[in-house]
Amino acid sequence: DKQGFPMKQGILTNGRVRLLLSKGHSCYRPRRRGERKRKSVRGYIVDANLSVLNLVIVKKGEGEIPGLTDKSIPRRLGPKRGGKIRKLFNLTKEDDVRQYVVRRPLPPKEGRKQTKYKAPKIQR
């Protein structure tokens, strides 16, 4: 919530409660063996007192969400390791991976006609 208390699954309230937490519970990491501690956690019902909610889109709906699902942003960098490049392009061990390196165009500087490309140094 706004003060930094974590939300805990299974607590049917939108406020804070103080629970006795032990090893295996979320929101708590014991420092000694058998240690238990009473900690403040927030219920998992969402209301206006939250500052951040981390969400994952699981299924595609009928409409697009503007600014989120209506455009696709490509990955900025390609793989650096040779084995990952081979896996991406289905290459054999004999193929040369240097031809398949993902190159990124740099924005042109003033007075230059051709665009420069940047590529990672291939490892292994």
CSV table of N, CA and C in Angstrom, one decimal:
chain,number,residue,atom,x,y,z
A,1,ASP,N,0.8,-1.2,0.0
A,1,ASP,CA,0.0,0.0,0.0
A,1,ASP,C,0.9,1.2,0.0
A,2,LYS,N,0.3,2.4,0.3
A,2,LYS,CA,1.1,3.6,0.3
A,2,LYS,C,2.2,3.7,1.3
A,3,GLN,N,2.1,3.0,2.4
A,3,GLN,CA,3.2,3.0,3.3
A,3,GLN,C,4.2,1.9,3.1
A,4,GLY,N,4.0,1.0,2.1
A,4,GLY,CA,5.0,0.0,1.8
A,4,GLY,C,4.7,-1.4,2.3
A,5,PHE,N,3.5,-1.6,2.9
A,5,PHE,CA,3.2,-3.0,3.4
A,5,PHE,C,2.8,-3.9,2.3
A,6,PRO,N,3.2,-5.1,2.2
A,6,PRO,CA,2.9,-6.0,1.1
A,6,PRO,C,1.5,-6.6,1.2
A,7,MET,N,0.9,-6.9,0.1
A,7,MET,CA,-0.4,-7.6,0.0
A,7,MET,C,-0.1,-9.1,0.2
A,8,LYS,N,-1.0,-9.8,1.0
A,8,LYS,CA,-0.8,-11.2,1.2
A,8,LYS,C,-2.1,-11.9,0.7
A,9,GLN,N,-1.9,-13.0,-0.1
A,9,GLN,CA,-3.0,-13.8,-0.6
A,9,GLN,C,-3.7,-14.4,0.5
A,10,GLY,N,-5.1,-14.5,0.4
A,10,GLY,CA,-5.9,-15.2,1.4
A,10,GLY,C,-6.4,-14.4,2.5
A,11,ILE,N,-6.1,-13.1,2.6
A,11,ILE,CA,-6.6,-12.3,3.7
A,11,ILE,C,-7.8,-11.4,3.1
A,12,LEU,N,-9.0,-11.7,3.5
A,12,LEU,CA,-10.2,-11.1,2.9
A,12,LEU,C,-10.5,-9.8,3.5
A,13,THR,N,-9.6,-8.8,3.3
A,13,THR,CA,-9.9,-7.5,3.8
A,13,THR,C,-9.1,-6.5,2.9
A,14,ASN,N,-9.5,-5.2,2.9
A,14,ASN,CA,-8.7,-4.2,2.2
A,14,ASN,C,-7.8,-3.4,3.1
A,15,GLY,N,-7.8,-3.7,4.4
A,15,GLY,CA,-6.9,-3.0,5.3
A,15,GLY,C,-5.8,-3.8,5.7
A,16,ARG,N,-5.1,-3.4,6.8
A,16,ARG,CA,-3.9,-4.1,7.3
A,16,ARG,C,-4.3,-5.0,8.5
A,17,VAL,N,-3.6,-6.1,8.6
A,17,VAL,CA,-3.8,-7.0,9.8
A,17,VAL,C,-2.4,-7.4,10.2
A,18,ARG,N,-2.3,-7.8,11.5
A,18,ARG,CA,-1.0,-8.2,12.0
A,18,ARG,C,-1.0,-9.7,12.2
A,19,LEU,N,-0.2,-10.4,11.4
A,19,LEU,CA,-0.2,-11.9,11.5
A,19,LEU,C,1.1,-12.4,12.1
A,20,LEU,N,1.0,-13.6,12.7
A,20,LEU,CA,2.2,-14.3,13.2
A,20,LEU,C,2.7,-15.1,12.1
A,21,LEU,N,3.8,-14.7,11.5
A,21,LEU,CA,4.3,-15.4,10.3
A,21,LEU,C,5.6,-16.3,10.7
A,22,SER,N,5.7,-17.4,10.0
A,22,SER,CA,6.8,-18.3,10.2
A,22,SER,C,7.4,-18.7,8.9
A,23,LYS,N,8.3,-19.7,8.9
A,23,LYS,CA,9.0,-20.1,7.7
A,23,LYS,C,8.0,-20.7,6.7
A,24,GLY,N,8.1,-20.3,5.4
A,24,GLY,CA,7.2,-20.8,4.4
A,24,GLY,C,6.1,-19.8,4.1
A,25,HIS,N,5.8,-18.8,4.9
A,25,HIS,CA,4.8,-17.8,4.6
A,25,HIS,C,5.4,-16.8,3.6
A,26,SER,N,4.6,-16.2,2.8
A,26,SER,CA,5.1,-15.1,2.0
A,26,SER,C,5.2,-13.8,2.9
A,27,CYS,N,5.9,-12.8,2.5
A,27,CYS,CA,6.1,-11.6,3.2
A,27,CYS,C,7.0,-11.7,4.5
A,28,TYR,N,7.7,-12.9,4.7
A,28,TYR,CA,8.5,-13.0,5.8
A,28,TYR,C,9.6,-14.0,5.6
A,29,ARG,N,10.8,-13.7,6.0
A,29,ARG,CA,12.0,-14.6,5.9
A,29,ARG,C,12.6,-14.7,7.2
A,30,PRO,N,12.5,-15.8,7.9
A,30,PRO,CA,13.1,-16.0,9.3
A,30,PRO,C,14.6,-15.9,9.3
A,31,ARG,N,15.2,-15.3,10.3
A,31,ARG,CA,16.6,-15.2,10.4
A,31,ARG,C,17.2,-16.3,11.2
A,32,ARG,N,16.4,-17.0,12.1
A,32,ARG,CA,16.9,-18.1,12.9
A,32,ARG,C,15.9,-19.3,12.7
A,33,ARG,N,16.4,-20.5,13.1
A,33,ARG,CA,15.5,-21.7,12.9
A,33,ARG,C,14.4,-21.6,13.9
A,34,GLY,N,13.2,-21.8,13.3
A,34,GLY,CA,12.0,-21.9,14.2
A,34,GLY,C,11.5,-20.5,14.6
A,35,GLU,N,12.0,-19.4,14.1
A,35,GLU,CA,11.6,-18.1,14.4
A,35,GLU,C,10.3,-17.7,13.8
A,36,ARG,N,9.4,-17.1,14.6
A,36,ARG,CA,8.2,-16.6,14.1
A,36,ARG,C,8.1,-15.1,14.5
A,37,LYS,N,7.4,-14.3,13.7
A,37,LYS,CA,7.3,-12.9,14.0
A,37,LYS,C,5.9,-12.4,13.6
A,38,ARG,N,5.4,-11.4,14.4
A,38,ARG,CA,4.2,-10.8,14.1
A,38,ARG,C,4.4,-9.6,13.2
A,39,LYS,N,3.9,-9.6,11.9
A,39,LYS,CA,4.2,-8.6,11.0
A,39,LYS,C,2.9,-8.0,10.4
A,40,SER,N,2.9,-6.7,10.0
A,40,SER,CA,1.7,-6.1,9.4
A,40,SER,C,1.8,-6.4,7.9
A,41,VAL,N,0.6,-6.9,7.4
A,41,VAL,CA,0.5,-7.2,6.0
A,41,VAL,C,-0.9,-6.6,5.6
A,42,ARG,N,-1.1,-6.4,4.3
A,42,ARG,CA,-2.3,-5.8,3.8
A,42,ARG,C,-3.1,-7.0,3.2
A,43,GLY,N,-4.4,-6.9,3.2
A,43,GLY,CA,-5.3,-7.8,2.6
A,43,GLY,C,-5.2,-7.7,1.1
A,44,TYR,N,-5.8,-8.7,0.4
A,44,TYR,CA,-5.6,-8.7,-1.1
A,44,TYR,C,-6.7,-8.1,-1.8
A,45,ILE,N,-7.6,-7.4,-1.2
A,45,ILE,CA,-8.7,-6.7,-1.8
A,45,ILE,C,-8.2,-5.3,-2.2
A,46,VAL,N,-8.4,-5.0,-3.5
A,46,VAL,CA,-7.8,-3.7,-4.0
A,46,VAL,C,-8.7,-2.5,-3.7
A,47,ASP,N,-8.2,-1.4,-3.2
A,47,ASP,CA,-8.9,-0.2,-3.1
A,47,ASP,C,-8.0,1.0,-3.4
A,48,ALA,N,-8.4,2.2,-3.0
A,48,ALA,CA,-7.7,3.4,-3.5
A,48,ALA,C,-6.5,3.7,-2.7
A,49,ASN,N,-6.2,3.0,-1.6
A,49,ASN,CA,-5.0,3.2,-0.8
A,49,ASN,C,-3.8,2.5,-1.3
A,50,LEU,N,-3.8,2.0,-2.5
A,50,LEU,CA,-2.6,1.3,-3.1
A,50,LEU,C,-1.9,2.3,-3.9
A,51,SER,N,-0.5,2.2,-3.9
A,51,SER,CA,0.3,3.1,-4.8
A,51,SER,C,0.7,2.4,-6.1
A,52,VAL,N,0.9,1.1,-6.0
A,52,VAL,CA,1.4,0.3,-7.2
A,52,VAL,C,0.7,-1.0,-7.2
A,53,LEU,N,0.3,-1.4,-8.4
A,53,LEU,CA,-0.2,-2.8,-8.6
A,53,LEU,C,0.6,-3.4,-9.8
A,54,ASN,N,1.3,-4.5,-9.6
A,54,ASN,CA,1.9,-5.2,-10.7
A,54,ASN,C,1.0,-6.3,-11.2
A,55,LEU,N,0.7,-6.2,-12.5
A,55,LEU,CA,-0.2,-7.1,-13.2
A,55,LEU,C,0.4,-7.8,-14.3
A,56,VAL,N,-0.1,-9.0,-14.7
A,56,VAL,CA,0.3,-9.7,-15.8
A,56,VAL,C,-1.0,-10.0,-16.7
A,57,ILE,N,-0.9,-9.7,-18.0
A,57,ILE,CA,-2.0,-10.0,-18.9
A,57,ILE,C,-1.9,-11.5,-19.2
A,58,VAL,N,-3.0,-12.3,-18.9
A,58,VAL,CA,-3.0,-13.7,-19.0
A,58,VAL,C,-3.7,-14.1,-20.3
A,59,LYS,N,-4.8,-13.5,-20.7
A,59,LYS,CA,-5.6,-13.9,-21.9
A,59,LYS,C,-5.9,-12.6,-22.7
A,60,LYS,N,-6.0,-12.8,-24.0
A,60,LYS,CA,-6.3,-11.7,-24.9
A,60,LYS,C,-7.8,-11.5,-24.9
A,61,GLY,N,-8.3,-10.3,-24.7
A,61,GLY,CA,-9.7,-9.9,-24.7
A,61,GLY,C,-10.2,-9.5,-26.0
A,62,GLU,N,-11.4,-9.0,-26.1
A,62,GLU,CA,-12.0,-8.6,-27.4
A,62,GLU,C,-11.5,-7.3,-27.8
A,63,GLY,N,-11.1,-6.4,-26.9
A,63,GLY,CA,-10.6,-5.1,-27.3
A,63,GLY,C,-9.1,-4.9,-27.0
A,64,GLU,N,-8.5,-3.9,-27.5
A,64,GLU,CA,-7.1,-3.5,-27.3
A,64,GLU,C,-7.1,-2.6,-26.1
A,65,ILE,N,-6.0,-2.6,-25.3
A,65,ILE,CA,-5.8,-1.6,-24.3
A,65,ILE,C,-4.8,-0.6,-24.8
A,66,PRO,N,-5.3,0.7,-24.9
A,66,PRO,CA,-4.5,1.7,-25.6
A,66,PRO,C,-3.2,2.0,-24.8
A,67,GLY,N,-2.1,2.0,-25.5
A,67,GLY,CA,-0.8,2.2,-25.0
A,67,GLY,C,-0.1,1.0,-24.4
A,68,LEU,N,-0.8,-0.2,-24.4
A,68,LEU,CA,-0.3,-1.4,-23.8
A,68,LEU,C,-0.3,-2.6,-24.8
A,69,THR,N,-1.4,-2.9,-25.4
A,69,THR,CA,-1.5,-4.0,-26.3
A,69,THR,C,-1.7,-3.6,-27.7
A,70,ASP,N,-1.9,-2.3,-28.0
A,70,ASP,CA,-2.1,-1.9,-29.4
A,70,ASP,C,-0.8,-1.7,-30.2
A,71,LYS,N,0.3,-1.7,-29.6
A,71,LYS,CA,1.6,-1.6,-30.3
A,71,LYS,C,2.6,-2.6,-29.8
A,72,SER,N,3.5,-3.1,-30.6
A,72,SER,CA,4.5,-4.0,-30.2
A,72,SER,C,5.8,-3.3,-30.3
A,73,ILE,N,6.6,-3.5,-29.2
A,73,ILE,CA,7.9,-2.9,-29.1
A,73,ILE,C,8.9,-4.0,-29.3
A,74,PRO,N,9.8,-4.0,-30.3
A,74,PRO,CA,10.8,-5.0,-30.5
A,74,PRO,C,11.9,-5.0,-29.4
A,75,ARG,N,12.5,-6.1,-29.2
A,75,ARG,CA,13.6,-6.2,-28.3
A,75,ARG,C,14.7,-5.3,-28.8
A,76,ARG,N,15.4,-4.7,-27.8
A,76,ARG,CA,16.5,-3.7,-28.2
A,76,ARG,C,17.7,-4.5,-28.6
A,77,LEU,N,18.1,-5.5,-27.9
A,77,LEU,CA,19.3,-6.2,-28.2
A,77,LEU,C,19.0,-7.7,-28.5
A,78,GLY,N,19.9,-8.2,-29.4
A,78,GLY,CA,19.8,-9.6,-29.8
A,78,GLY,C,20.7,-10.5,-28.9
A,79,PRO,N,20.7,-11.8,-29.1
A,79,PRO,CA,21.6,-12.6,-28.3
A,79,PRO,C,23.1,-12.4,-28.5
A,80,LYS,N,23.9,-12.5,-27.5
A,80,LYS,CA,25.3,-12.3,-27.5
A,80,LYS,C,26.1,-13.6,-27.6
A,81,ARG,N,25.5,-14.7,-27.1
A,81,ARG,CA,26.2,-16.0,-27.0
A,81,ARG,C,25.9,-16.7,-28.3
A,82,GLY,N,27.0,-17.4,-28.8
A,82,GLY,CA,26.8,-18.1,-30.1
A,82,GLY,C,25.8,-19.2,-30.1
A,83,GLY,N,25.7,-19.9,-28.9
A,83,GLY,CA,24.7,-21.0,-28.8
A,83,GLY,C,23.3,-20.5,-28.9
A,84,LYS,N,23.0,-19.3,-28.3
A,84,LYS,CA,21.7,-18.7,-28.3
A,84,LYS,C,21.3,-18.2,-29.7
A,85,ILE,N,22.3,-17.7,-30.5
A,85,ILE,CA,22.1,-17.3,-31.9
A,85,ILE,C,21.8,-18.5,-32.7
A,86,ARG,N,22.5,-19.7,-32.5
A,86,ARG,CA,22.2,-20.9,-33.2
A,86,ARG,C,20.8,-21.4,-32.9
A,87,LYS,N,20.4,-21.3,-31.7
A,87,LYS,CA,19.0,-21.7,-31.3
A,87,LYS,C,18.0,-20.9,-31.9
A,88,LEU,N,18.2,-19.5,-32.0
A,88,LEU,CA,17.2,-18.6,-32.5
A,88,LEU,C,17.0,-18.8,-34.0
A,89,PHE,N,18.1,-19.1,-34.8
A,89,PHE,CA,18.0,-19.2,-36.2
A,89,PHE,C,18.1,-20.7,-36.7
A,90,ASN,N,18.0,-21.7,-35.8
A,90,ASN,CA,18.1,-23.1,-36.1
A,90,ASN,C,19.3,-23.4,-37.0
A,91,LEU,N,20.5,-23.0,-36.5
A,91,LEU,CA,21.7,-23.3,-37.2
A,91,LEU,C,22.4,-24.5,-36.6
A,92,THR,N,23.3,-25.1,-37.4
A,92,THR,CA,24.1,-26.3,-37.0
A,92,THR,C,25.4,-25.8,-36.4
A,93,LYS,N,26.2,-26.7,-35.9
A,93,LYS,CA,27.5,-26.3,-35.3
A,93,LYS,C,28.4,-25.8,-36.4
A,94,GLU,N,28.3,-26.2,-37.6
A,94,GLU,CA,29.2,-25.8,-38.7
A,94,GLU,C,28.9,-24.5,-39.2
A,95,ASP,N,27.7,-24.0,-39.1
A,95,ASP,CA,27.3,-22.7,-39.6
A,95,ASP,C,28.0,-21.5,-38.9
A,96,ASP,N,28.3,-20.5,-39.7
A,96,ASP,CA,29.0,-19.3,-39.1
A,96,ASP,C,28.0,-18.4,-38.5
A,97,VAL,N,28.0,-18.2,-37.2
A,97,VAL,CA,27.0,-17.3,-36.5
A,97,VAL,C,27.3,-15.9,-36.7
A,98,ARG,N,28.4,-15.5,-37.2
A,98,ARG,CA,28.7,-14.0,-37.4
A,98,ARG,C,27.8,-13.4,-38.4
A,99,GLN,N,27.3,-14.2,-39.4
A,99,GLN,CA,26.4,-13.6,-40.4
A,99,GLN,C,25.0,-13.3,-39.8
A,100,TYR,N,24.7,-14.0,-38.7
A,100,TYR,CA,23.3,-14.0,-38.1
A,100,TYR,C,23.2,-13.1,-36.9
A,101,VAL,N,24.3,-12.3,-36.6
A,101,VAL,CA,24.2,-11.4,-35.4
A,101,VAL,C,23.2,-10.3,-35.7
A,102,VAL,N,22.3,-10.1,-34.6
A,102,VAL,CA,21.3,-9.1,-34.7
A,102,VAL,C,21.9,-7.7,-34.6
A,103,ARG,N,21.9,-6.9,-35.6
A,103,ARG,CA,22.5,-5.6,-35.6
A,103,ARG,C,21.4,-4.5,-35.4
A,104,ARG,N,21.8,-3.5,-34.6
A,104,ARG,CA,20.9,-2.4,-34.3
A,104,ARG,C,21.3,-1.1,-35.0
A,105,PRO,N,20.4,-0.5,-35.8
A,105,PRO,CA,20.8,0.8,-36.4
A,105,PRO,C,20.9,1.9,-35.4
A,106,LEU,N,21.9,2.7,-35.5
A,106,LEU,CA,22.1,3.9,-34.7
A,106,LEU,C,21.5,5.1,-35.4
A,107,PRO,N,20.9,6.1,-34.6
A,107,PRO,CA,20.4,7.3,-35.3
A,107,PRO,C,21.6,8.0,-35.9
A,108,PRO,N,21.4,8.5,-37.2
A,108,PRO,CA,22.5,9.2,-37.9
A,108,PRO,C,22.8,10.5,-37.3
A,109,LYS,N,24.1,10.8,-37.3
A,109,LYS,CA,24.6,12.1,-36.8
A,109,LYS,C,24.5,13.1,-37.9
A,110,GLU,N,24.7,14.4,-37.5
A,110,GLU,CA,24.5,15.5,-38.5
A,110,GLU,C,25.7,15.4,-39.5
A,111,GLY,N,25.4,15.5,-40.8
A,111,GLY,CA,26.4,15.5,-41.8
A,111,GLY,C,26.7,14.1,-42.3
A,112,ARG,N,26.1,13.1,-41.8
A,112,ARG,CA,26.4,11.7,-42.3
A,112,ARG,C,25.2,11.2,-43.1
A,113,LYS,N,25.6,10.5,-44.2
A,113,LYS,CA,24.5,10.0,-45.0
A,113,LYS,C,24.1,8.6,-44.7
A,114,GLN,N,25.1,7.7,-44.5
A,114,GLN,CA,24.7,6.3,-44.2
A,114,GLN,C,24.5,6.1,-42.7
A,115,THR,N,23.7,5.1,-42.3
A,115,THR,CA,23.5,4.8,-40.9
A,115,THR,C,24.5,3.8,-40.5
A,116,LYS,N,24.9,3.9,-39.2
A,116,LYS,CA,25.9,3.0,-38.6
A,116,LYS,C,25.0,1.9,-37.9
A,117,TYR,N,25.6,0.7,-37.8
A,117,TYR,CA,25.0,-0.3,-37.1
A,117,TYR,C,25.8,-0.8,-35.9
A,118,LYS,N,25.2,-1.2,-34.8
A,118,LYS,CA,25.9,-1.6,-33.6
A,118,LYS,C,25.5,-3.1,-33.4
A,119,ALA,N,26.5,-3.9,-33.1
A,119,ALA,CA,26.3,-5.3,-32.9
A,119,ALA,C,27.2,-5.8,-31.7
A,120,PRO,N,26.7,-6.8,-31.0
A,120,PRO,CA,27.4,-7.2,-29.8
A,120,PRO,C,28.6,-8.1,-30.2
A,121,LYS,N,29.6,-8.1,-29.4
A,121,LYS,CA,30.8,-9.0,-29.6
A,121,LYS,C,30.3,-10.4,-29.2
A,122,ILE,N,30.5,-11.4,-30.1
A,122,ILE,CA,30.0,-12.7,-30.0
A,122,ILE,C,30.9,-13.5,-29.0
A,123,GLN,N,30.3,-14.1,-28.0
A,123,GLN,CA,31.0,-14.9,-27.0
A,123,GLN,C,30.8,-16.4,-27.3
A,124,ARG,N,31.9,-17.2,-27.2
A,124,ARG,CA,31.9,-18.6,-27.4
A,124,ARG,C,31.5,-19.0,-28.7
